Amino acid sequence: MESLGFFFNATRSAFDLLIGLDPYLYSIIGVSLTVSFWALVISGTFSGLAAFIISFFRFPGRNWLSVLVYTGMGLPSVIVGLFVLLLLSKNGPLGGFGLLWTPTAMVISQTVLITPLVTGVMLSGLDSVDESVVDAATSLGANWWQRIWTVIYEARFSFITALIAGFGRAISEVGSVILVGGNIVWSNEVSYTRTLTTAIVVETRKGNFDSALALGLVLLTIVLAINIVVTRLRGSGFHY
Amino acid sequence: MSIVLLKDVQFSYGEGPPVLEGVDLELTRGNISVLMGPSGVGKTTLLRLINLLENPLKGGIVHNFKELSGDEGSDPLSLRRKMSFVFQEPALIDCSVGGNVAYGLMTRSGFINHLWKKTKNIFAFLSSNYRSVEKKVEQALARVGLEDYGNRSIRALSAGEHRRVSLARSLVTNPELLLLDEPTGNLDPRNTSIVEDIIREVKTRKTTVFLASHDMHQAERVGEEVFLLLGGEIVESGSAEKVFNSPRNKRTKDFINGRLVY
């Protein structure tokens, strides 16, 4: 019974935090959403291109490239964080830009992290389009571009799935953002590079389990809300 | 006057065994010709070769289409746009019925919009001939008895309706040559007779029809000219009456009597 009370308290404080328009909480949510959003935009663009090239062109090393993509789907985030950290650190090759411990560094590491996942899901979607539909398009007089466009159209749902999966991975990820972002909060209690996930780590370490849990609920609520919106979009206009 | 001429066409898939071993065939313009033969004998392959979806290993295929200038006469895309191929499986695109039927018209006008109808207000300005596309789609759907189906999703249709949509999709471009692969396979008698009526109606529009079927009765009902494909070759050809009543080849007799062992 005690544990139930614990969850009840966490839910209530999550609700209080959200309703109370707590500036600290909203700045954390802001950083989380902004960083994940830009990582998704960059990765989505790049992945779309990569999946397109791997799926529609035959070139040496193509099979190895797709093996690499599928392997990268399970990339451990700490390794990505470490890699980006070394890249951006003072003595690293990109150290001159002074990007370490900024939101930009977090966007970079998240982009690297989710790109194989987004590319992989898009790729498997494109590759699973039925050969007979391609034949039908060809036979109906489609030229190369029209055929490609038709395949992309047939695979459209996997593109949406890829973006949802990528966003989910980005916003729920903690290992790399804590390494390259530094989990910084300004002295006026406004987050600079602290995200919902890194904030949960901090609260847990301090022993504030109920606020940690509350932040977790906020995170889940955001992911849920985004998925509901996307699913509804898919279900109406797109699902034609 | 032939519309398609095949000379000693040989074909196999990759390193596999030969499927066609020297097919000679001449399709007469304006006829309904039927390609008969047991399953797996290569009827689909022959249709795919004519539609230029496959290239023969040896031999030649000559298409005699009207209104094609010198260069276009050897360009697969231009040749393909003079014919239509109804596959054994309808292979519809996952959009509306109207979008599927409009597809062939849109490939020819250079712009494909899969969300056709639903987004007509947004896209209409991109397709100057939108009105004429819409009209042709409606007429094609009426020809297969699917009036007012334009806005429906293909997911909501039965197998027989899928087949008819796939027919409408092929008829809408008014092809010179219509290729049909087992157009009534798996269909109930009512849908079969609908499809056969459409085939007869197509002929009145000066479209040449070439259909593959393992159903001899169908060949007898609609075919004017019949070809029998066995062992990778055309072993019998001629008018339906001649082939069925006085076949020259012993294997043809066996096939017609249902005694052929292959």
XYZ file of C-alpha atoms in Angstrom:
502
model
C 0.000 0.000 0.000
C 2.848 2.309 0.777
C 4.268 1.963 -2.720
C 0.870 2.771 -4.189
C 0.818 5.947 -2.146
C 4.231 6.716 -3.480
C 3.021 6.516 -7.087
C -0.011 8.529 -6.212
C 2.152 11.273 -4.736
C 4.418 11.236 -7.802
C 1.441 11.584 -10.130
C 0.084 14.421 -8.053
C 3.371 16.289 -7.962
C 3.795 15.766 -11.729
C 0.368 17.290 -12.164
C 1.184 20.128 -9.746
C 4.428 20.883 -11.581
C 2.685 21.035 -14.933
C -0.315 23.002 -13.707
C 1.827 25.289 -11.599
C 3.683 26.412 -14.746
C 6.945 25.817 -12.906
C 9.553 27.755 -14.971
C 12.303 25.271 -14.118
C 10.232 22.336 -15.385
C 9.149 24.135 -18.530
C 12.702 25.168 -19.365
C 13.732 21.504 -19.075
C 10.844 20.415 -21.290
C 11.833 23.188 -23.723
C 15.429 21.953 -23.963
C 14.282 18.343 -24.354
C 11.848 19.165 -27.135
C 14.115 21.608 -28.967
C 17.118 19.310 -28.991
C 15.085 16.273 -30.051
C 13.243 18.279 -32.686
C 16.383 19.524 -34.412
C 18.037 16.121 -34.176
C 14.949 14.685 -35.842
C 14.868 17.311 -38.587
C 18.528 16.817 -39.474
C 18.453 13.056 -39.126
C 15.150 12.750 -40.998
C 16.497 14.678 -43.972
C 19.748 12.772 -44.048
C 18.091 9.392 -43.451
C 15.531 9.990 -46.174
C 18.332 10.646 -48.644
C 20.429 7.724 -47.418
C 17.521 5.267 -47.532
C 16.637 6.529 -51.006
C 20.169 6.001 -52.311
C 20.682 2.602 -50.678
C 17.301 1.355 -51.830
C 17.236 2.619 -55.416
C 20.847 2.523 -56.564
C 23.191 -0.386 -57.067
C 26.777 0.418 -56.130
C 29.739 -1.491 -54.706
C 29.533 -1.859 -50.932
C 25.773 -1.334 -50.911
C 25.072 -4.515 -48.954
C 27.748 -3.672 -46.419
C 26.256 -0.243 -46.008
C 22.828 -1.637 -45.199
C 24.369 -4.118 -42.737
C 26.102 -1.143 -41.128
C 22.824 0.787 -40.925
C 20.968 -2.109 -39.311
C 23.839 -2.658 -36.862
C 23.795 1.036 -35.999
C 20.159 0.747 -34.933
C 21.424 -0.726 -31.673
C 24.186 1.820 -31.169
C 24.798 2.361 -27.420
C 24.177 6.006 -26.641
C 27.129 6.311 -24.232
C 29.510 5.324 -27.020
C 28.003 7.948 -29.302
C 28.305 10.479 -26.477
C 31.931 9.579 -25.897
C 32.694 9.806 -29.593
C 31.069 13.233 -29.944
C 32.715 14.361 -26.698
C 36.164 13.512 -28.060
C 35.300 15.150 -31.361
C 34.201 18.415 -29.713
C 36.598 18.541 -26.760
C 39.246 21.282 -26.723
C 41.921 19.072 -28.263
C 39.533 17.239 -30.586
C 39.297 17.860 -34.337
C 36.234 20.098 -33.937
C 37.318 21.593 -30.609
C 37.836 25.034 -32.140
C 34.112 25.607 -32.499
C 33.606 25.567 -28.751
C 30.467 23.496 -29.012
C 31.025 21.186 -26.086
C 28.426 21.543 -23.315
C 25.975 23.416 -25.502
C 22.589 22.329 -26.851
C 24.222 22.161 -30.288
C 26.516 19.403 -29.058
C 23.447 17.532 -27.806
C 21.758 17.913 -31.176
C 24.889 16.520 -32.860
C 25.123 13.478 -30.612
C 21.406 12.727 -30.854
C 21.512 13.078 -34.616
C 24.351 10.566 -34.805
C 22.492 8.294 -32.430
C 19.115 8.178 -34.175
C 20.211 8.364 -37.815
C 20.879 4.614 -38.206
C 17.538 3.838 -36.564
C 15.568 6.251 -38.763
C 17.444 5.167 -41.909
C 16.979 1.490 -41.068
C 13.225 1.723 -40.613
C 12.844 3.810 -43.788
C 15.037 1.377 -45.698
C 13.110 -1.687 -44.617
C 9.899 0.097 -45.593
C 11.175 0.911 -49.079
C 12.564 -2.580 -49.564
C 9.316 -4.238 -48.540
C 7.219 -2.520 -51.212
C 5.766 -5.291 -53.333
C 7.616 -5.925 -56.590
C 4.253 -6.319 -58.331
C 3.372 -2.690 -57.611
C 6.628 -1.590 -59.223
C 5.794 -3.764 -62.233
C 2.323 -2.271 -62.394
C 3.753 1.253 -62.326
C 6.230 0.412 -65.082
C 3.592 -1.216 -67.185
C 1.282 1.780 -66.755
C 3.905 3.947 -68.384
C 5.774 5.349 -65.376
C 9.263 6.634 -66.036
C 12.078 6.204 -63.531
C 11.112 9.144 -61.332
C 7.421 8.307 -61.378
C 8.224 4.744 -60.387
C 10.403 5.918 -57.497
C 7.731 8.329 -56.330
C 5.204 5.503 -56.337
C 7.479 3.270 -54.244
C 8.013 6.102 -51.767
C 4.277 6.651 -51.610
C 3.670 2.950 -50.938
C 6.245 3.074 -48.113
C 4.857 6.258 -46.584
C 3.726 4.709 -43.304
C 7.184 3.346 -42.591
C 8.537 6.874 -42.977
C 6.174 8.081 -40.299
C 7.075 5.106 -38.101
C 10.757 5.894 -38.619
C 10.284 9.487 -37.485
C 8.235 8.490 -34.434
C 10.832 5.886 -33.444
C 13.651 8.401 -33.956
C 11.951 11.047 -31.870
C 11.166 8.541 -29.137
C 14.775 7.422 -28.982
C 16.067 10.998 -28.972
C 13.826 12.364 -26.243
C 14.179 9.367 -23.948
C 17.939 9.082 -24.294
C 20.218 10.007 -21.394
C 23.738 8.617 -21.910
C 25.038 10.877 -24.634
C 23.260 14.118 -23.730
C 24.676 14.013 -20.235
C 28.199 13.475 -21.614
C 28.209 16.201 -24.263
C 25.607 18.537 -22.766
C 26.917 18.568 -19.227
C 23.501 18.787 -17.578
C 23.872 22.539 -17.005
C 21.310 24.716 -15.219
C 21.788 28.478 -14.880
C 21.831 29.939 -11.370
C 18.320 31.382 -11.920
C 16.965 27.825 -12.173
C 16.618 27.852 -15.958
C 17.883 24.844 -17.851
C 20.614 25.288 -20.430
C 21.475 21.703 -21.287
C 19.414 19.787 -18.769
C 16.744 17.576 -20.301
C 13.916 15.611 -18.748
C 16.029 12.469 -18.710
C 19.121 14.045 -17.186
C 16.927 15.831 -14.656
C 15.522 12.447 -13.631
C 19.086 11.227 -13.028
C 19.805 14.280 -10.858
C 16.607 13.958 -8.805
C 17.188 10.233 -8.301
C 20.728 10.821 -7.091
C 19.447 13.408 -4.637
C 16.964 10.864 -3.359
C 13.959 12.879 -4.583
C 12.270 9.846 -5.985
C 8.844 11.414 -6.275
C 10.038 14.377 -8.332
C 12.098 11.949 -10.452
C 8.995 9.905 -11.035
C 6.983 13.045 -11.727
C 9.469 14.093 -14.406
C 9.231 10.575 -15.854
C 5.474 10.930 -16.086
C 5.834 14.286 -17.811
C 8.214 12.687 -20.327
C 5.826 9.817 -21.006
C 2.918 12.236 -21.365
C 4.785 14.235 -24.008
C 5.693 11.111 -26.000
C 2.133 9.852 -25.693
C 0.663 13.179 -26.840
C 2.919 13.292 -29.896
C 2.059 9.721 -30.818
C -1.657 10.401 -30.494
C -1.378 13.396 -32.814
C 0.645 11.462 -35.405
C -1.609 8.417 -35.251
C -4.640 10.608 -35.795
C -2.982 12.274 -38.782
C -2.210 8.857 -40.185
C -5.699 7.625 -39.533
C -7.509 10.410 -41.348
C -5.899 12.315 -44.160
C -2.946 10.103 -44.792
C -4.773 6.849 -44.664
C -6.469 7.421 -47.973
C -1.570 -6.861 -90.361
C 0.242 -7.821 -87.194
C 0.500 -5.602 -84.147
C 3.160 -7.689 -82.393
C 5.565 -10.139 -83.935
C 7.749 -12.520 -81.948
C 10.559 -14.325 -83.733
C 12.413 -17.213 -82.094
C 12.111 -15.677 -78.618
C 14.073 -17.477 -75.943
C 14.016 -16.659 -72.262
C 15.018 -17.928 -68.836
C 15.056 -16.286 -65.409
C 18.673 -15.749 -64.428
C 20.575 -19.019 -64.478
C 17.359 -21.029 -64.227
C 16.048 -23.514 -66.759
C 14.766 -22.116 -70.063
C 11.157 -20.970 -69.933
C 10.677 -20.140 -73.593
C 12.678 -22.005 -76.203
C 12.014 -20.301 -79.477
C 8.542 -18.780 -79.566
C 7.197 -17.575 -82.910
C 3.962 -15.672 -82.641
C 2.061 -13.070 -84.609
C -0.819 -11.105 -83.129
C -3.346 -9.837 -85.637
C -4.467 -6.255 -85.128
C -8.027 -5.957 -83.870
C -8.404 -9.557 -82.759
C -9.042 -11.140 -79.417
C -6.271 -13.713 -79.168
C -5.985 -16.256 -76.395
C -2.785 -17.806 -75.150
C -3.551 -21.204 -73.679
C -1.402 -23.604 -71.783
C -1.106 -25.314 -68.436
C 0.036 -23.411 -65.346
C 3.725 -22.716 -65.140
C 4.317 -23.094 -68.850
C 5.420 -19.486 -69.321
C 2.275 -17.615 -70.342
C 2.927 -14.789 -67.899
C 6.547 -14.592 -69.011
C 5.464 -14.258 -72.628
C 3.115 -11.388 -71.734
C 5.858 -9.715 -69.693
C 8.195 -9.935 -72.666
C 5.631 -8.318 -74.938
C 5.101 -5.572 -72.340
C 8.896 -5.085 -72.211
C 9.078 -5.883 -68.506
C 11.649 -8.563 -69.395
C 14.195 -8.768 -72.177
C 14.513 -11.901 -74.311
C 17.794 -13.808 -74.195
C 17.569 -14.384 -77.910
C 15.195 -13.545 -80.703
C 13.249 -10.393 -81.429
C 9.957 -8.724 -80.599
C 8.561 -6.133 -82.982
C 5.724 -3.842 -81.988
C 3.738 -2.170 -84.726
C 2.021 0.734 -83.043
C 0.533 3.723 -84.790
C 1.646 7.300 -84.250
C 5.128 6.450 -83.087
C 7.940 8.290 -84.786
C 11.298 6.635 -85.544
C 12.984 7.132 -82.184
C 9.908 6.317 -80.149
C 9.523 3.048 -82.012
C 12.519 1.650 -80.160
C 11.981 3.380 -76.815
C 10.514 0.957 -74.234
C 8.687 3.732 -72.386
C 6.928 5.024 -75.519
C 6.067 1.485 -76.589
C 4.745 0.590 -73.150
C 2.506 3.623 -73.162
C 0.739 2.207 -76.230
C -0.249 -0.946 -74.387
C -1.735 -1.985 -71.071
C -1.107 -5.042 -68.976
C -3.623 -6.411 -66.497
C -1.669 -8.618 -64.119
C -2.932 -11.846 -62.645
C -2.792 -10.222 -59.206
C -4.358 -6.756 -59.452
C -1.263 -5.066 -57.892
C -3.169 -1.898 -57.024
C -1.532 1.117 -55.482
C -2.564 1.813 -51.900
C -4.692 4.873 -52.621
C -8.212 5.541 -53.872
C -9.880 3.724 -56.757
C -9.770 6.996 -58.708
C -6.076 7.425 -57.983
C -5.370 3.977 -59.386
C -7.409 4.516 -62.513
C -5.887 7.944 -63.098
C -2.354 6.582 -62.730
C -1.717 5.725 -66.384
C -3.107 9.071 -67.525
C -0.909 10.881 -65.038
C 2.287 9.072 -66.014
C 1.637 10.261 -69.536
C 0.980 13.841 -68.512
C 4.123 13.815 -66.367
C 2.652 14.378 -62.965
C 1.591 11.785 -60.437
C -0.611 12.644 -57.547
C -1.554 9.632 -55.480
C -3.912 11.654 -53.354
C -5.961 12.358 -56.418
C -9.521 13.536 -55.669
C -8.863 14.067 -51.984
C -6.430 16.853 -52.716
C -7.854 18.024 -55.986
C -8.248 21.563 -54.763
C -4.594 21.807 -53.840
C -3.225 19.997 -56.836
C -5.676 20.949 -59.549
C -3.593 23.904 -60.648
C -0.630 21.604 -61.207
C -2.499 19.436 -63.614
C -3.949 21.595 -66.340
C -5.874 18.691 -67.806
C -7.403 17.771 -64.476
C -10.962 17.977 -65.762
C -10.286 15.684 -68.664
C -8.513 13.178 -66.407
C -11.478 13.176 -64.074
C -13.896 12.596 -66.933
C -11.864 9.752 -68.402
C -11.571 8.098 -64.986
C -15.331 8.248 -64.519
C -15.927 6.789 -67.968
C -13.442 3.966 -67.378
C -15.059 3.113 -64.061
C -18.462 3.092 -65.735
C -17.159 0.653 -68.342
C -16.332 -1.878 -65.632
C -19.539 -1.210 -63.728
C -17.958 0.671 -60.834
C -19.630 4.064 -61.161
C -19.150 6.299 -58.105
C -16.284 4.178 -56.776
C -13.695 6.877 -57.489
C -13.406 8.117 -53.920
C -13.292 4.758 -52.197
C -10.127 3.298 -50.811
C -9.040 0.107 -52.558
C -8.846 -1.482 -49.124
C -12.607 -1.516 -48.912
C -13.131 -3.521 -52.123
C -13.671 -7.205 -52.837
C -11.377 -9.352 -54.977
C -13.726 -9.131 -57.963
C -13.853 -5.351 -57.635
C -10.056 -5.205 -57.390
C -9.875 -7.039 -60.674
C -12.287 -4.602 -62.285
C -10.388 -1.578 -60.957
C -7.227 -3.053 -62.421
C -9.079 -3.468 -65.740
C -10.370 0.118 -65.636
C -6.836 1.302 -64.884
C -5.667 -0.385 -68.062
C -8.583 0.673 -70.251
C -8.501 4.352 -69.370
C -5.520 5.081 -71.620
C -7.238 3.512 -74.650
C -4.353 1.168 -75.404
C -3.742 -0.255 -78.852
C -2.893 -3.560 -77.256
C -4.424 -4.916 -74.061
C -2.585 -7.765 -72.347
C -4.568 -9.766 -69.797
C -3.067 -12.421 -67.554
C -5.725 -14.876 -66.326
C -8.263 -12.050 -66.055
C -10.906 -14.271 -64.503
C -8.804 -16.589 -62.372
C -10.407 -17.004 -58.922
C -13.531 -15.113 -59.962
C -17.083 -16.335 -59.500
C -19.255 -16.940 -62.608
C -20.958 -13.557 -62.376
C -17.700 -11.584 -62.209
C -16.243 -13.808 -64.927
C -19.041 -12.946 -67.289
C -18.704 -9.233 -66.440
C -15.018 -9.371 -67.317
C -15.647 -11.295 -70.535
C -18.257 -8.753 -71.600
C -15.710 -6.001 -71.008
C -13.201 -7.857 -73.197
C -15.729 -8.044 -76.025
C -16.589 -4.385 -75.583
C -12.910 -3.423 -75.708
C -12.587 -5.057 -79.088
C -15.278 -2.793 -80.531
C -12.973 0.138 -79.734
C -10.287 -1.200 -82.030
C -8.114 -2.424 -79.183
C -6.279 -5.668 -79.820
C -6.649 -8.083 -76.922
C -4.186 -10.795 -75.968
C -5.173 -12.824 -72.961
C -3.508 -15.703 -71.223
C -5.788 -18.338 -69.772
C -5.637 -21.937 -68.730
C -9.407 -22.109 -69.090
C -10.226 -23.693 -72.460
C -13.890 -22.832 -72.228
C -13.033 -19.198 -71.850
C -10.734 -19.430 -74.864
C -13.628 -20.877 -76.815
C -16.066 -18.220 -75.611
C -14.035 -15.091 -76.311
C -11.089 -16.118 -78.506
C -10.937 -15.472 -82.229
C -7.407 -16.687 -82.497
C -5.909 -19.263 -80.156
C -2.299 -20.143 -79.371
C -1.206 -23.118 -77.332
C 2.059 -22.837 -75.436
C 3.649 -26.136 -74.446
C 7.227 -27.000 -73.583
C 8.451 -23.485 -74.264
C 7.051 -23.333 -77.800
C 3.831 -22.432 -79.553
C 2.640 -25.849 -80.670
C -0.690 -24.855 -82.153
C -2.214 -21.665 -83.485
C -5.192 -20.676 -85.554
C -8.836 -19.738 -85.241
C -10.530 -20.963 -82.088
C -12.838 -23.162 -84.117
C -9.995 -24.824 -85.978
C -7.845 -25.405 -82.919
C -10.673 -26.899 -80.899
C -12.315 -28.963 -83.613
C -9.418 -30.198 -85.684
C -6.118 -29.743 -83.876
C -3.049 -30.712 -85.863
C -0.823 -31.559 -82.941
C -1.370 -34.667 -80.806
C -0.438 -32.769 -77.634
C -3.086 -30.180 -78.466
C -5.678 -32.963 -78.636
C -4.494 -34.279 -75.293
C -4.592 -30.800 -73.769
C -8.118 -30.175 -75.031
C -9.285 -33.563 -73.773
C -7.664 -32.904 -70.424
C -5.367 -35.893 -70.798
C -2.119 -34.015 -71.179
C 0.490 -35.105 -68.701
C 3.165 -32.481 -68.189
